[in-house]
Each structure stands twice: as C-alpha cells, then as structure tokens.
Short mmCIF file of C-alpha atoms in Angstrom, two decimals:
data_model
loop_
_atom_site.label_atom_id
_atom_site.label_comp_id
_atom_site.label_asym_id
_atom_site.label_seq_id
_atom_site.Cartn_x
_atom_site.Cartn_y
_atom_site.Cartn_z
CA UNK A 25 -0.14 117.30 -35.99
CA UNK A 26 -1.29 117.81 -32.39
CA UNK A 27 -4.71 117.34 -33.16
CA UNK A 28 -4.19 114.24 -35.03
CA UNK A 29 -2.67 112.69 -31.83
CA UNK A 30 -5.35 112.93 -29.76
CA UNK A 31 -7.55 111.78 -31.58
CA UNK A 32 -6.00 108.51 -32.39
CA UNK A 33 -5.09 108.47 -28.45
CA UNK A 34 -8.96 108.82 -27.61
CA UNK A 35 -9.75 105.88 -30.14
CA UNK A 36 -7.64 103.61 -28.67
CA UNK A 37 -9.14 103.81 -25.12
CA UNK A 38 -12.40 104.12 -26.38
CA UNK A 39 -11.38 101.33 -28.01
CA UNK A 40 -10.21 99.69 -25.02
CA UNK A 41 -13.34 100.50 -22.74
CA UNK A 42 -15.44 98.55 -25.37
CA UNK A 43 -13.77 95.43 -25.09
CA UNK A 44 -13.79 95.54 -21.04
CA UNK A 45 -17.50 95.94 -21.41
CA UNK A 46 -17.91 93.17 -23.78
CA UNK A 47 -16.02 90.69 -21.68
CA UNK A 48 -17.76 91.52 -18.56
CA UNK A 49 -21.05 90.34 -20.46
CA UNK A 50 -19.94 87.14 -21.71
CA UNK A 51 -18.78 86.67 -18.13
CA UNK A 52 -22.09 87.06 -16.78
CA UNK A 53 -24.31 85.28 -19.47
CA UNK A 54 -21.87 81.88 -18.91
CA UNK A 55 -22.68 80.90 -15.82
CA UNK A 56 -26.68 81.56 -16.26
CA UNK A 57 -26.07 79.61 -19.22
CA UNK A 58 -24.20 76.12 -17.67
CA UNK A 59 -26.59 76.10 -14.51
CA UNK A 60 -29.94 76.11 -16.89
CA UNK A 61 -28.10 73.33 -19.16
CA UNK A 62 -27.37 70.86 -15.60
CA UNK A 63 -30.50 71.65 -14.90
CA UNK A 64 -32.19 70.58 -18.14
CA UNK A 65 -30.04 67.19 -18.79
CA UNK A 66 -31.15 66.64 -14.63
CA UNK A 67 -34.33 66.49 -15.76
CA UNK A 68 -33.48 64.75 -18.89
CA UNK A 69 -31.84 61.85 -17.51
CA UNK A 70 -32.91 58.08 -17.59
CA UNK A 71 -31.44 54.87 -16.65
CA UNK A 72 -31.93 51.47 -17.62
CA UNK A 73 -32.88 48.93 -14.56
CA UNK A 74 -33.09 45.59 -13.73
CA UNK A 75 -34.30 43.31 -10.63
CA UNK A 76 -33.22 40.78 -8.29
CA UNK A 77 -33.89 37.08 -9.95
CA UNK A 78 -34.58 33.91 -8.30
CA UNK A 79 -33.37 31.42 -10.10
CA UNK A 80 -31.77 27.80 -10.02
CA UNK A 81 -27.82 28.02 -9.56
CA UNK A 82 -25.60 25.52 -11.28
CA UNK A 83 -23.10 24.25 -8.30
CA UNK A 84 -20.22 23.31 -10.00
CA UNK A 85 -16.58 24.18 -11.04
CA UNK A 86 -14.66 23.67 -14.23
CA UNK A 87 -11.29 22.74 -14.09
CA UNK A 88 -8.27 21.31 -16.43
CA UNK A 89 -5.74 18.83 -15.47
CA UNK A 90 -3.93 16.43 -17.30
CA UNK A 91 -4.16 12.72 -17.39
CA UNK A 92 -1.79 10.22 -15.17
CA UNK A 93 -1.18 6.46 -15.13
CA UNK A 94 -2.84 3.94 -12.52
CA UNK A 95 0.41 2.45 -11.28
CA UNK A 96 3.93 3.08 -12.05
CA UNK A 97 6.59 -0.35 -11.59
CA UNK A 98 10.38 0.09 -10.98
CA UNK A 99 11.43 -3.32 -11.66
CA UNK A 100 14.75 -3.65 -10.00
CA UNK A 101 17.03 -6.57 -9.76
CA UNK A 102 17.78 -8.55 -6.19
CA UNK A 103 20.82 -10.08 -7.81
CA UNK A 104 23.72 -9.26 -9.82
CA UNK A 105 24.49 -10.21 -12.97
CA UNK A 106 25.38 -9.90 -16.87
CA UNK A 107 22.45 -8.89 -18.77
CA UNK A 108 22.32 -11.61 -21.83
CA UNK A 109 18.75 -10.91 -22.45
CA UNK A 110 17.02 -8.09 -22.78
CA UNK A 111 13.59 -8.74 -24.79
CA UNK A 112 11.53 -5.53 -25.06
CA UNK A 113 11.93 -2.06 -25.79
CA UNK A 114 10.48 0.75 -24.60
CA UNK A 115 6.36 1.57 -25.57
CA UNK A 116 6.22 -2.48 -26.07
CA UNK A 117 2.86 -4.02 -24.13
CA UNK A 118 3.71 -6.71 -21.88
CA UNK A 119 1.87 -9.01 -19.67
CA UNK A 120 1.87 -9.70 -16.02
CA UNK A 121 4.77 -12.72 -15.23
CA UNK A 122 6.07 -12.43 -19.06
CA UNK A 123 9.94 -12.90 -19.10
CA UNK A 124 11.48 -9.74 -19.86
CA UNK A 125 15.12 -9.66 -19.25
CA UNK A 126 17.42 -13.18 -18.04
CA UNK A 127 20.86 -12.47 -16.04
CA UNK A 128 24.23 -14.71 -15.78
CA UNK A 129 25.47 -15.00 -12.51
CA UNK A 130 28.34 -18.19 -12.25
CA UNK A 131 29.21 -17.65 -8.81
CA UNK A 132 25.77 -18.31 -7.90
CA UNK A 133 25.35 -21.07 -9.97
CA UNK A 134 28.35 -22.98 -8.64
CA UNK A 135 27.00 -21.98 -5.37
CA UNK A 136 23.82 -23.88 -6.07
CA UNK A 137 25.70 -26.86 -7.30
CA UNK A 138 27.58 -27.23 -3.71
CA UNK A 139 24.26 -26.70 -1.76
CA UNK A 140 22.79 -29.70 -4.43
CA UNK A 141 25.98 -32.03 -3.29
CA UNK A 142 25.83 -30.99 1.03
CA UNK A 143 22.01 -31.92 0.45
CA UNK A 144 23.25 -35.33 -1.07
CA UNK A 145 25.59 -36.00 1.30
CA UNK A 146 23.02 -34.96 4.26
CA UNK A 147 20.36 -37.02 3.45
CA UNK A 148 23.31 -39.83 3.08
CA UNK A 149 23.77 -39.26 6.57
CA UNK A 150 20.77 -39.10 7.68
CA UNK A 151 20.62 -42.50 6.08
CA UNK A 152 22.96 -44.42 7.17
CA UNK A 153 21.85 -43.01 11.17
CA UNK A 154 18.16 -44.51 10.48
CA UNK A 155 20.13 -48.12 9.25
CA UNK A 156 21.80 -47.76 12.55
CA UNK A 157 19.24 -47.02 14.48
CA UNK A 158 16.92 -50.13 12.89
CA UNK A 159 19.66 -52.27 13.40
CA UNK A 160 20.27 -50.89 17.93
CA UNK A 161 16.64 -51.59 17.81
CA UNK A 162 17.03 -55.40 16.51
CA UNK A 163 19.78 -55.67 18.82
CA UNK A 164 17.99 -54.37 22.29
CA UNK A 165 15.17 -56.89 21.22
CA UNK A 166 17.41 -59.69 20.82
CA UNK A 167 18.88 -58.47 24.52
CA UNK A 168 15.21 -59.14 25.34
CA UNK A 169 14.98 -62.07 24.05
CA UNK A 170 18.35 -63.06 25.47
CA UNK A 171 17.02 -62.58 28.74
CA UNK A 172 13.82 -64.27 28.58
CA UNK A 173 15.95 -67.16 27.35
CA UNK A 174 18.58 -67.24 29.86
CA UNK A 175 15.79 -66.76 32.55
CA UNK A 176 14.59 -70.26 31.16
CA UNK A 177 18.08 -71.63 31.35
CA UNK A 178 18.00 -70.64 35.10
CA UNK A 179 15.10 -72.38 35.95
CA UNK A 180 15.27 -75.53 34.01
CA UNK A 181 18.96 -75.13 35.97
CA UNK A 182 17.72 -74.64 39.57
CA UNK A 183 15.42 -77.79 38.87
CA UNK A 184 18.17 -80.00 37.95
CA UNK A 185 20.32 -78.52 41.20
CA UNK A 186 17.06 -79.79 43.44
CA UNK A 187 16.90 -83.05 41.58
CA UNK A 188 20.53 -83.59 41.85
CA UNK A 189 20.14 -82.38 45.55
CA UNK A 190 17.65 -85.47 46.67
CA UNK A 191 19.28 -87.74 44.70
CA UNK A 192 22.30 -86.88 46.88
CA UNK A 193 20.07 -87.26 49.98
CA UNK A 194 18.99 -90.40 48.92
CA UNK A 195 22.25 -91.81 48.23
CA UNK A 196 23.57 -90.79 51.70
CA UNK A 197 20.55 -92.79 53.02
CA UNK A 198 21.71 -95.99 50.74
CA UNK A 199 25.63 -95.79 51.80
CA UNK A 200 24.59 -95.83 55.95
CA UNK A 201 23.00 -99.35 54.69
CA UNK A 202 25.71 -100.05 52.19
CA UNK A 203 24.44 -99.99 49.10
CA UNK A 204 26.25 -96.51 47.54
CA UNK A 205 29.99 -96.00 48.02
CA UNK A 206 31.58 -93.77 49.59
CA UNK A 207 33.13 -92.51 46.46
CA UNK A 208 30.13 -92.28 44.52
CA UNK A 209 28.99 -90.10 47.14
CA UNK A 210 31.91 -87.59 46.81
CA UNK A 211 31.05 -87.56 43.13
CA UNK A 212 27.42 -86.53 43.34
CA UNK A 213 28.71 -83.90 45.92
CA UNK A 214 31.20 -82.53 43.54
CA UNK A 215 28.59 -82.77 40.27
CA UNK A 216 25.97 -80.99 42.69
CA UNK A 217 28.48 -77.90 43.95
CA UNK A 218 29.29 -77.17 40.25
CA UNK A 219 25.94 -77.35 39.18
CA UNK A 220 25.17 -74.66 41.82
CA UNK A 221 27.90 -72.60 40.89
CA UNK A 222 27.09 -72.71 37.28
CA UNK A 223 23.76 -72.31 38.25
CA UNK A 224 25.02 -68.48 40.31
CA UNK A 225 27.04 -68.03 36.97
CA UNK A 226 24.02 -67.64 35.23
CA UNK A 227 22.07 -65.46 37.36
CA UNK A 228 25.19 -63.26 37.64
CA UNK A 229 25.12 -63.23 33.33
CA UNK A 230 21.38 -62.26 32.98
CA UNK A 231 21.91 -59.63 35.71
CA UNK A 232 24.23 -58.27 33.98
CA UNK A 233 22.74 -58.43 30.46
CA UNK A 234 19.42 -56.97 32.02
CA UNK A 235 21.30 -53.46 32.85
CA UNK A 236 19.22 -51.03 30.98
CA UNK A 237 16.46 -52.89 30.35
CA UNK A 238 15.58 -53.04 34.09
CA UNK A 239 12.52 -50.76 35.74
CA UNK A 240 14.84 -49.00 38.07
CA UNK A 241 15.94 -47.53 34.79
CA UNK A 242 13.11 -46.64 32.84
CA UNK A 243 11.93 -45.05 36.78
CA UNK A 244 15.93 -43.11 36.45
CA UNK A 245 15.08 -42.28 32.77
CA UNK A 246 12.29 -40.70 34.32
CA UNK A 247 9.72 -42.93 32.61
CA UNK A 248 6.06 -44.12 34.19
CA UNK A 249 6.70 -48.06 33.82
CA UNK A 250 3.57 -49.33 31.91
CA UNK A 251 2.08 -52.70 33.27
CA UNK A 252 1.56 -53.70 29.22
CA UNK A 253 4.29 -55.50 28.26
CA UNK A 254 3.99 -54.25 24.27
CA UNK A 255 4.11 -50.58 25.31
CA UNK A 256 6.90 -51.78 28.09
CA UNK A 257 9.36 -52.92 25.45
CA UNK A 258 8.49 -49.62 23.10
CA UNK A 259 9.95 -47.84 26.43
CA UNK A 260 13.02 -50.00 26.61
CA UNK A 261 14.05 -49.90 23.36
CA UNK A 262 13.54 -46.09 23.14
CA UNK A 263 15.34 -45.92 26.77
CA UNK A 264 18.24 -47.85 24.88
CA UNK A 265 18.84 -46.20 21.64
CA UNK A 266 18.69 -42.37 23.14
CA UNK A 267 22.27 -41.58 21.95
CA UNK A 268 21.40 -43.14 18.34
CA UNK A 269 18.29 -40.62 18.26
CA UNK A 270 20.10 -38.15 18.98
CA UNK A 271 22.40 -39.07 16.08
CA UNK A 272 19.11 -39.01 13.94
CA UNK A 273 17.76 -35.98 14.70
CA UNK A 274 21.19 -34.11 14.31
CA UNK A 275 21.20 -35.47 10.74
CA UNK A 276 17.70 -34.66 10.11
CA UNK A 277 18.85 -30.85 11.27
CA UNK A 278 21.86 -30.65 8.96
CA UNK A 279 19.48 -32.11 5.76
CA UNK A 280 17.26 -29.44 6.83
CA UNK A 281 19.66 -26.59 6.74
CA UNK A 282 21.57 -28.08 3.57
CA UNK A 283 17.90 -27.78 2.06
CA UNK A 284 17.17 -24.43 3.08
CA UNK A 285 20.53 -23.25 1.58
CA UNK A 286 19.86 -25.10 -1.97
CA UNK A 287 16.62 -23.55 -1.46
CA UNK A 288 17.95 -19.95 -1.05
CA UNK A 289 20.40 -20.55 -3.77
CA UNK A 290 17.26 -22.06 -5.90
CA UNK A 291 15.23 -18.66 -4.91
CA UNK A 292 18.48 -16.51 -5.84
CA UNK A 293 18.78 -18.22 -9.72
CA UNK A 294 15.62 -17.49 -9.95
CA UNK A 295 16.28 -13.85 -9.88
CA UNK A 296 17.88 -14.06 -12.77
CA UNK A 297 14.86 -14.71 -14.79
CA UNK A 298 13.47 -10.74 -14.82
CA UNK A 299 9.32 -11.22 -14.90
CA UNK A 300 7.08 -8.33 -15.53
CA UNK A 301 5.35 -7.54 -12.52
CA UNK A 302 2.10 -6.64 -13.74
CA UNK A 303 0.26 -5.69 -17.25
CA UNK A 304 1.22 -2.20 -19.05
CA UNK A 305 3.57 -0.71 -20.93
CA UNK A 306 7.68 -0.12 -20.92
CA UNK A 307 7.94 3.08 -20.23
CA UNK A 308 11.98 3.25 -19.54
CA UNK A 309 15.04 0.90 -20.28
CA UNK A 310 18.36 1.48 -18.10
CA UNK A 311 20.34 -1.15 -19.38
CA UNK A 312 21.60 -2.67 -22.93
CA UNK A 313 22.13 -6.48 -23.21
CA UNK A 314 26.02 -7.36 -22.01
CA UNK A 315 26.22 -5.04 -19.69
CA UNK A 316 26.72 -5.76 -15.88
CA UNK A 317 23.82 -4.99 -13.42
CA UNK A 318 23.97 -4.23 -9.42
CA UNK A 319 21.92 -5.38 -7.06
CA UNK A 320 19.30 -3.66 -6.13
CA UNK A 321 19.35 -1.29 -9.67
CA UNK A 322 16.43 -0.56 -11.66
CA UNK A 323 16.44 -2.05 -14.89
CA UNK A 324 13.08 -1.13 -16.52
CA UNK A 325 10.16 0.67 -15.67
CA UNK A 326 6.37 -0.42 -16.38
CA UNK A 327 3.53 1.86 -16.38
CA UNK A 328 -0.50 -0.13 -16.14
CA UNK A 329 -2.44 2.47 -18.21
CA UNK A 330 -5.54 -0.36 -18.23
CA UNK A 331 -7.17 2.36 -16.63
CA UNK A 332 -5.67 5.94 -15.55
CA UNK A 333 -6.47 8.98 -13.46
CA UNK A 334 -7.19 12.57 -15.09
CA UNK A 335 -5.48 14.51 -12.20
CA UNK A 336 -6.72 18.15 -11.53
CA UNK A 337 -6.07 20.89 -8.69
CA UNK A 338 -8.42 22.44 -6.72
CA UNK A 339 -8.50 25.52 -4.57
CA UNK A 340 -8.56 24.66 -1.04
CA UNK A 341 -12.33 27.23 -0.48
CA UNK A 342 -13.58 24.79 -2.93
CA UNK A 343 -12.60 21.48 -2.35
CA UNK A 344 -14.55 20.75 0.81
CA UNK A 345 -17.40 21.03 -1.20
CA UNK A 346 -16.76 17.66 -2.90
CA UNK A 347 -16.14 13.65 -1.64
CA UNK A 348 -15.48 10.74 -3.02
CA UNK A 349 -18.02 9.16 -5.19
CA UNK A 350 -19.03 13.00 -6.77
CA UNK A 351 -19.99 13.22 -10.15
CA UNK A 352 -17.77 14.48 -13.02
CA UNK A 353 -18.05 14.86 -16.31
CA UNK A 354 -14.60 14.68 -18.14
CA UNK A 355 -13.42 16.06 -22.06
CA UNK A 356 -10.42 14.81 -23.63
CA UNK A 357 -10.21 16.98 -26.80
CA UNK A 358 -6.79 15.52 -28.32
CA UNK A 359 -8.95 12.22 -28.82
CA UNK A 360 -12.37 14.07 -28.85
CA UNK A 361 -13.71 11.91 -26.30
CA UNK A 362 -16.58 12.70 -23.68
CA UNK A 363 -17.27 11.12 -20.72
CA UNK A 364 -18.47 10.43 -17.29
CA UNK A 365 -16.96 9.31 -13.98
CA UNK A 366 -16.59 9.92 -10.30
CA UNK A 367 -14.06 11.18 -8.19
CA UNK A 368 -12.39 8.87 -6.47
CA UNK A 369 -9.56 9.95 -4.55
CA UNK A 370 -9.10 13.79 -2.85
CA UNK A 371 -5.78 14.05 -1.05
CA UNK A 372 -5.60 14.72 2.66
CA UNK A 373 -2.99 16.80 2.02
CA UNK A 374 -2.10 20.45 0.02
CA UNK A 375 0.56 20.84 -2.61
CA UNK A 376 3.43 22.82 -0.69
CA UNK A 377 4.04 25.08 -4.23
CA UNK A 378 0.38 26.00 -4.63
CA UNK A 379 -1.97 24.97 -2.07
CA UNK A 380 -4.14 23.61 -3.79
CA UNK A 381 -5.56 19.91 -3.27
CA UNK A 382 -4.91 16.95 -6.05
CA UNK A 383 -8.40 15.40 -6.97
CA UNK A 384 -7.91 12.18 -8.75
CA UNK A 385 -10.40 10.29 -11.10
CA UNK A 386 -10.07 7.23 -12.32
CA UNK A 387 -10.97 6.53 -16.29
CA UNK A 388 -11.72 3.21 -17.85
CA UNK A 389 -8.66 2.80 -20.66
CA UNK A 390 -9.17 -1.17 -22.33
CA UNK A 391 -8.36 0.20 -25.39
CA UNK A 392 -5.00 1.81 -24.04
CA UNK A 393 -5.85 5.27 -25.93
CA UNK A 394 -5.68 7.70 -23.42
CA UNK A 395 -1.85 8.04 -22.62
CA UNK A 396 -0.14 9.77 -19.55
CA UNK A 397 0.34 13.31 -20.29
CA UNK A 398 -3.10 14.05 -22.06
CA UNK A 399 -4.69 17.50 -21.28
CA UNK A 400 -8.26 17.19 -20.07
CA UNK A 401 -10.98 19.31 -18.98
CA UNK A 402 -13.56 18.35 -16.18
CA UNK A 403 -16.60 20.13 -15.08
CA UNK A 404 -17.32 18.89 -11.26
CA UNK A 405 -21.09 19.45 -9.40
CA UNK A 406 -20.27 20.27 -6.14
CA UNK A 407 -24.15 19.67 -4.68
CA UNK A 408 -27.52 19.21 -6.16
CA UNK A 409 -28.60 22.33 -8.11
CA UNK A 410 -30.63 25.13 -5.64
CA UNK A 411 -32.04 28.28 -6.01
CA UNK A 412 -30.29 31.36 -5.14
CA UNK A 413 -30.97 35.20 -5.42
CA UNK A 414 -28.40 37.06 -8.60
CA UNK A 415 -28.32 40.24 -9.56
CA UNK A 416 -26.23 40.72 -12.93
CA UNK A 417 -22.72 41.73 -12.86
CA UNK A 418 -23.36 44.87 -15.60
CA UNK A 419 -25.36 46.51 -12.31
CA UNK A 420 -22.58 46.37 -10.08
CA UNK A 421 -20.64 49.58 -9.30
CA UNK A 422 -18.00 47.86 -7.38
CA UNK A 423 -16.75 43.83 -6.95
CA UNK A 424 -14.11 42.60 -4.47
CA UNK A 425 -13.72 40.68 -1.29
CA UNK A 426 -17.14 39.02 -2.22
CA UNK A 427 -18.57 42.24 -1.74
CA UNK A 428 -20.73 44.25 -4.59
CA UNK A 429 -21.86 47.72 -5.13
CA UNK A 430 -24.79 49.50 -6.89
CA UNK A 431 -27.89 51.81 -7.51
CA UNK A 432 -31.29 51.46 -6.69
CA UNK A 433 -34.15 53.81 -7.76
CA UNK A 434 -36.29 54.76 -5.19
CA UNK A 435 -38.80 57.62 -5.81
CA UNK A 436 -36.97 58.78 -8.78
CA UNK A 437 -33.64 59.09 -6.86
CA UNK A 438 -30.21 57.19 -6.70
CA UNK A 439 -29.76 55.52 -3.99
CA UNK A 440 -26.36 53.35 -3.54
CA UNK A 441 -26.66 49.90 -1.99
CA UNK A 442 -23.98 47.25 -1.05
CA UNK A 443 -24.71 43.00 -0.57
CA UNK A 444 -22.40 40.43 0.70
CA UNK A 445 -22.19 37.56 -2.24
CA UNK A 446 -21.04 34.06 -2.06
CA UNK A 447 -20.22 33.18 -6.07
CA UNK A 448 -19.74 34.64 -9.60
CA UNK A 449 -20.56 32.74 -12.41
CA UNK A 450 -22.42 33.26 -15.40
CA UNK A 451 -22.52 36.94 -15.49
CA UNK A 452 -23.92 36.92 -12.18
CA UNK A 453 -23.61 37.18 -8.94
CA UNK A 454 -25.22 34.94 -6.07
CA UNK A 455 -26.37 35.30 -2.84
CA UNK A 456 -28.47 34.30 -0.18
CA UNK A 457 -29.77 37.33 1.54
CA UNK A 458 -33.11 38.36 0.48
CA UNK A 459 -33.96 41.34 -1.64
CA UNK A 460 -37.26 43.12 -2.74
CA UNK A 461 -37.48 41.29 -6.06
CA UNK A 462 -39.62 44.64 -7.19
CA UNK A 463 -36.82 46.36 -6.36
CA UNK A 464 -35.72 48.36 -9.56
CA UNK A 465 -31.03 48.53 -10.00
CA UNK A 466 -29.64 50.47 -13.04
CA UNK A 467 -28.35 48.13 -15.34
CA UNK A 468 -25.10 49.40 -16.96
CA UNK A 469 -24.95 52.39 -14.82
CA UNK A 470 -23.10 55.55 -16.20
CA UNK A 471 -19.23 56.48 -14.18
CA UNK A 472 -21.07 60.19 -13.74
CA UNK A 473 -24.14 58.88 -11.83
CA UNK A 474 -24.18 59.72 -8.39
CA UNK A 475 -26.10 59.33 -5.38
CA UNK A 476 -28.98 61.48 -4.86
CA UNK A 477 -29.79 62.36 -8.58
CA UNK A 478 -32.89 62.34 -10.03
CA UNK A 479 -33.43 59.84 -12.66
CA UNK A 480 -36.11 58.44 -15.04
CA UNK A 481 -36.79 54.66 -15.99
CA UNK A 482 -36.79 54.04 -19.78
#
C-alpha cells in the first residue's frame, strides 16, 4: 500500500513538471513566430495609387425649387354694396377690364340723382347771371349813348341861348328908337332866362348820368385810361358791371363744384361695376351673390400665370457667385418639360428661417401649363468652365472644414499629406494650389496603413 502511493505521488509531479516545460516553449516560439509574420506581410504589402489631374471643372450648382406666379391681384371693393352679380368661379380665365362681379348700392344712387338736379339748377343760375349781365351791358351802352345825346342837346341848347341873347340885344337897340315895346322886351328877357336855366338843367342831368362812366373813375378803379375810344368803352362797361361779374363767376364756382360732386358720385357708381384688373386666373372667391360687401374687402383674387417664376434658395457662400442675366437650365418633370432661361431677380435680402437667398427666374407660360406649386429642378453655371487641380475623393484619409487628408509614396514609404480645397463635386475634390502631377497618392487606402511603412505600387 505504501509503495503504491508514492508512486502515483511521483507521477503526478512528474506529470506536472512536463506541462510547465511545455508551456514555457510555446511561450517562447510565439513571439519569434508573430515578429517574422509583420515582417513578411511588411514586405508583402502594396497599394494602389493615383495622381493629381488637371482637368476642366464644371462651375455650377444644382438646385430644386418650386414654381410661383408672376403677379398675384387682391381685387377689393372701394364701395359698399349687395353683391347681385357674381360671374366667375374660381380656376375660370379672365381677361384684363372683363366685368366680373356688379354691386347695388341705393344710397349712392339717389345720391347721384341730387348731384344730377344741383348741377341743373347751377348751370340755371349761372344762366340767368350771363342774361343779366348781357342785358347791364346793353344798358351802360345806352348810358353812353344817352350822354353823347344829351351832350348834343346842350349844344344845339347853348346856341339857341346866344341866338336868343342878340336878338335881345337887338331889340333893346330897336325900343331906344321905338320900334320894339317895352313889353316885348320883358318877354324875350323872360324866354331867354328860362332858356338858360333849362339850358343849366341839362348840364346838371348829363353830369349826373356820366357818374361812372367818367375818367376820374376808371383812374379810382385803378384803370390806365386808353386814348382809343373802342377799348375806352370795353373799360367802362367792365368798370360798370363789376358787381354783376362777380355774380357770374360765383355761379360759374357753384356749377363747378355741383359738377365735381356728380362727378365723384359718377366715379363712386362706377365702383360698383367689379373689372378684372389684369389677365390670369381666379384663384379665390370670398363672397356668394346676395351677400353684403364692406368697403375696402377683398372679394376675389387673380393670379397672371402668362408667365411665372421657378423660385429656388441658395446658400448665401454661393450666391455671390451669380447675377442677373446668368444662365440656367430648368426641368419640370410633372410635365416632362426642359428648358432654358436666365435668372432674373436675386433678392437683396436673406430668408430670416434659413438664410438662404431667393433666386427668381422667370418662365415663358402662353400655354398656361405650368401652374403655381410645380416642383422643378435647375442646374445654374456660376462662371465659364476653368481648369482646376482634383485629386479623387477614394484617396482622401480625412474631409472637413474644406480641408483633406492622405498618403503619398515617396521612396517606397508613406508619407501623410494635407491640402486646403475649395469644392467637391463629382467624386472629386478641387483646388488651386499646385501639386507634382507625378506625384503618386494611394487610392482607396487601407484604415491599418500608417505613416512611415514601406509599401509597393501594384
């Protein structure tokens, strides 16, 4: 029994010493084993390359947008009224000055109808002053002539007083010799005193009818007396019917403002009549026939899609490379349509929510196809194509903040480079800076690369 023991005791650690031999092998032999296998695939390895390329870059930027009408028409009305006639509905074409809606309004029209009777009973007025003044003018000219006729009067009147005068003289001389009475002289002495004061009678009446018409008041009137007796007797008469004028040109000022009212009131029925503003389509209704409209309230709105605007957004790095006038070429796939146009408005302004700047062009619609809404695509050239230096974007290690990563070979060894870029598009990148075209990059470079291996060129 005893011997059996020890035995099995000494097996096991023989046992054990075994297996602490053969483990510190193994131990040894790995590392001698990984070290020759780096070494091996070191000298195994190859890359793929590629170069630098000159080559013409395509300057422009694609973009989507949708499409938006020309103009857009709230036609409002400037009157009140009951809607009796409301003629089109909403997607109907209309045409600039068609009649599209009429309004009742009977204040206004009995309005008009007393502005129609105060310009009747102005112009009345008016008239019956001018009558009046024709016949002031008839009568200052028969004042005229009144006075040229009583001036006549007076001197066919003064010569009879100095023919009656020596016949007196002469009969004095007779009666000292006896031949004339003494009673027939009293009588020629009475006859001659009341022939000179008729005679003063008269002068006193034409005195008297000349106030007015004398040049003491034309000089008053403040009037330059003319020496022609035709433009003379234009002043006196004007001199003499002032206050009749005056009537005249009052009337003339209440015909005028009776006018102007009936023509307001005119201008306000015509309101009413609702006229389309301009050619397009209704694009909203407000309003049903009967109902009663505000002033001032929209009743319809009309969009002009004769020709429209595809509207896009762009970034504000980008949009200072375009004007007015560039060149675009435009797709409309819901109507499968291709064409080209030119921008034609860029807003001063950003869009608050995004930033970005609205670029407007206008499109050509006679056959009203394109509507408002429409997606479209547009592909814009910023400048005339150039040539740039690219590298492709499968060599690049890192991309970001227009700055690019990767591996040249040089000698056999990895050497990492980084180039400031200005676009990427196509699969490239683009840049100005100048690089040895001969230069060779790994293409599709492997995550374990790193700089400082040795490599091989396939």
């Amino acid at each position: 029994m005893y011997v059996t023991k020890m035995n099995s005791s000494f097996g096991r650690a023989l046992l054990f010493v075994l297996c602490v031999f053969l483990v510190a092998i193994v131990f040894t032999a790995c590392p001698k084993i990984t070290a020759s296998t780096d070494v091996e695939e070191q000298k195994n390895l190859s890359v793929r390359t590629c170069s630098v390329q000159l080559k013409e870059f395509d300057d422009s930027l694609e973009s989507f947008g949708t499409i938006s009408f020309k103009t857009k028409n709230d036609v409002t009305v400037l009157v009140p009224g009951q809607l009796t006639e409301f003629t089109v509905k909403e997607g109907d074409t209309v045409k600039k000055g068609q009649v599209i809606a009429r309004l009742k309004n009977l204040q206004m029209l009995v309005q008009q109808k007393m502005y129609e009777s105060e310009v009747d009973s102005a112009q009345a007025r008016l008239d019956l002053v001018n009558s009046q003044m024709q016949e002031e003018i008839l009568a200052v000219e028969s004042r005229l002539l009144s006075i040229e006729k009583a001036s006549l009067n007076i001197q066919q009147k003064e010569l009879e007083l100095e023919s009656q005068t020596k016949n007196l003289e002469n009969k004095k001389k007779l009666s000292r010799i006896g031949g004339v009475t003494k009673s027939s002289i009293e009588s020629l002495e009475v006859n001659l005193s009341a022939s000179r004061t008729e005679l003063e009678i008269q002068k006193k009446e034409l005195e008297m009818s000349t106030l007015g018409l004398r040049d003491e008041d034309l000089i008053n009137a403040g009037m330059l007396v003319s020496d022609n007796p035709k433009v003379k007797k234009e002043q006196l008469i004007e001199l003499n019917t002032t206050t009749k004028a005056k009537e005249i040109e009052s009337a003339e000022a209440a015909l005028k403002t009776a006018r102007r009212q009936l023509e307001n009131a005119n201008l306000m029925m015509e309101e009413l009549v609702i006229k389309s503003p301009c050619d397009g389509i209704i694009g909203q209704n407000y309003y049903e026939n009967g109902e009663y409209i505000k002033e001032n309230e929209k009743l319809t709105t009309i969009i002009d899609i004769s020709s429209v605007y595809a509207q896009i957004y762009i970034q504000e790095k980008e949009v200072v490379k375009f004007k007015k006038g560039s060149p675009v070429e435009l797709e409309i796939p819901s109507l499968d349509i291709k064409l080209k146009a030119k921008v034609s408005e860029i807003s001063p302004i950003a869009s608050a929510q995004s930033g970005n700047f609205l670029v407007k062009i206008k499109v050509p619609n006679s056959t009203r196809a394109i509507k408002p809404g429409m997606f479209v695509k547009a592909n814009l050239e910023k400048t005339s194509p150039k040539k740039m230096f690219c590298l492709p974007q499968t060599a690049l290690l890192t991309c970001a903040d227009r700055r690019a990563s990767f591996f040249a070979v040089q000698n056999t060894y990895l050497v990492k480079k980084e180039i400031q870029f200005e676009y990427e598009k196509d699969g490239y990148i683009w840049f100005s800076q100048a690089l040895d075209e001969k230069e060779k990059i790994v293409d599709k470079p492997s995550p374990f690369l790193k700089e400082g291996q040795v490599v091989s060129i396939e």
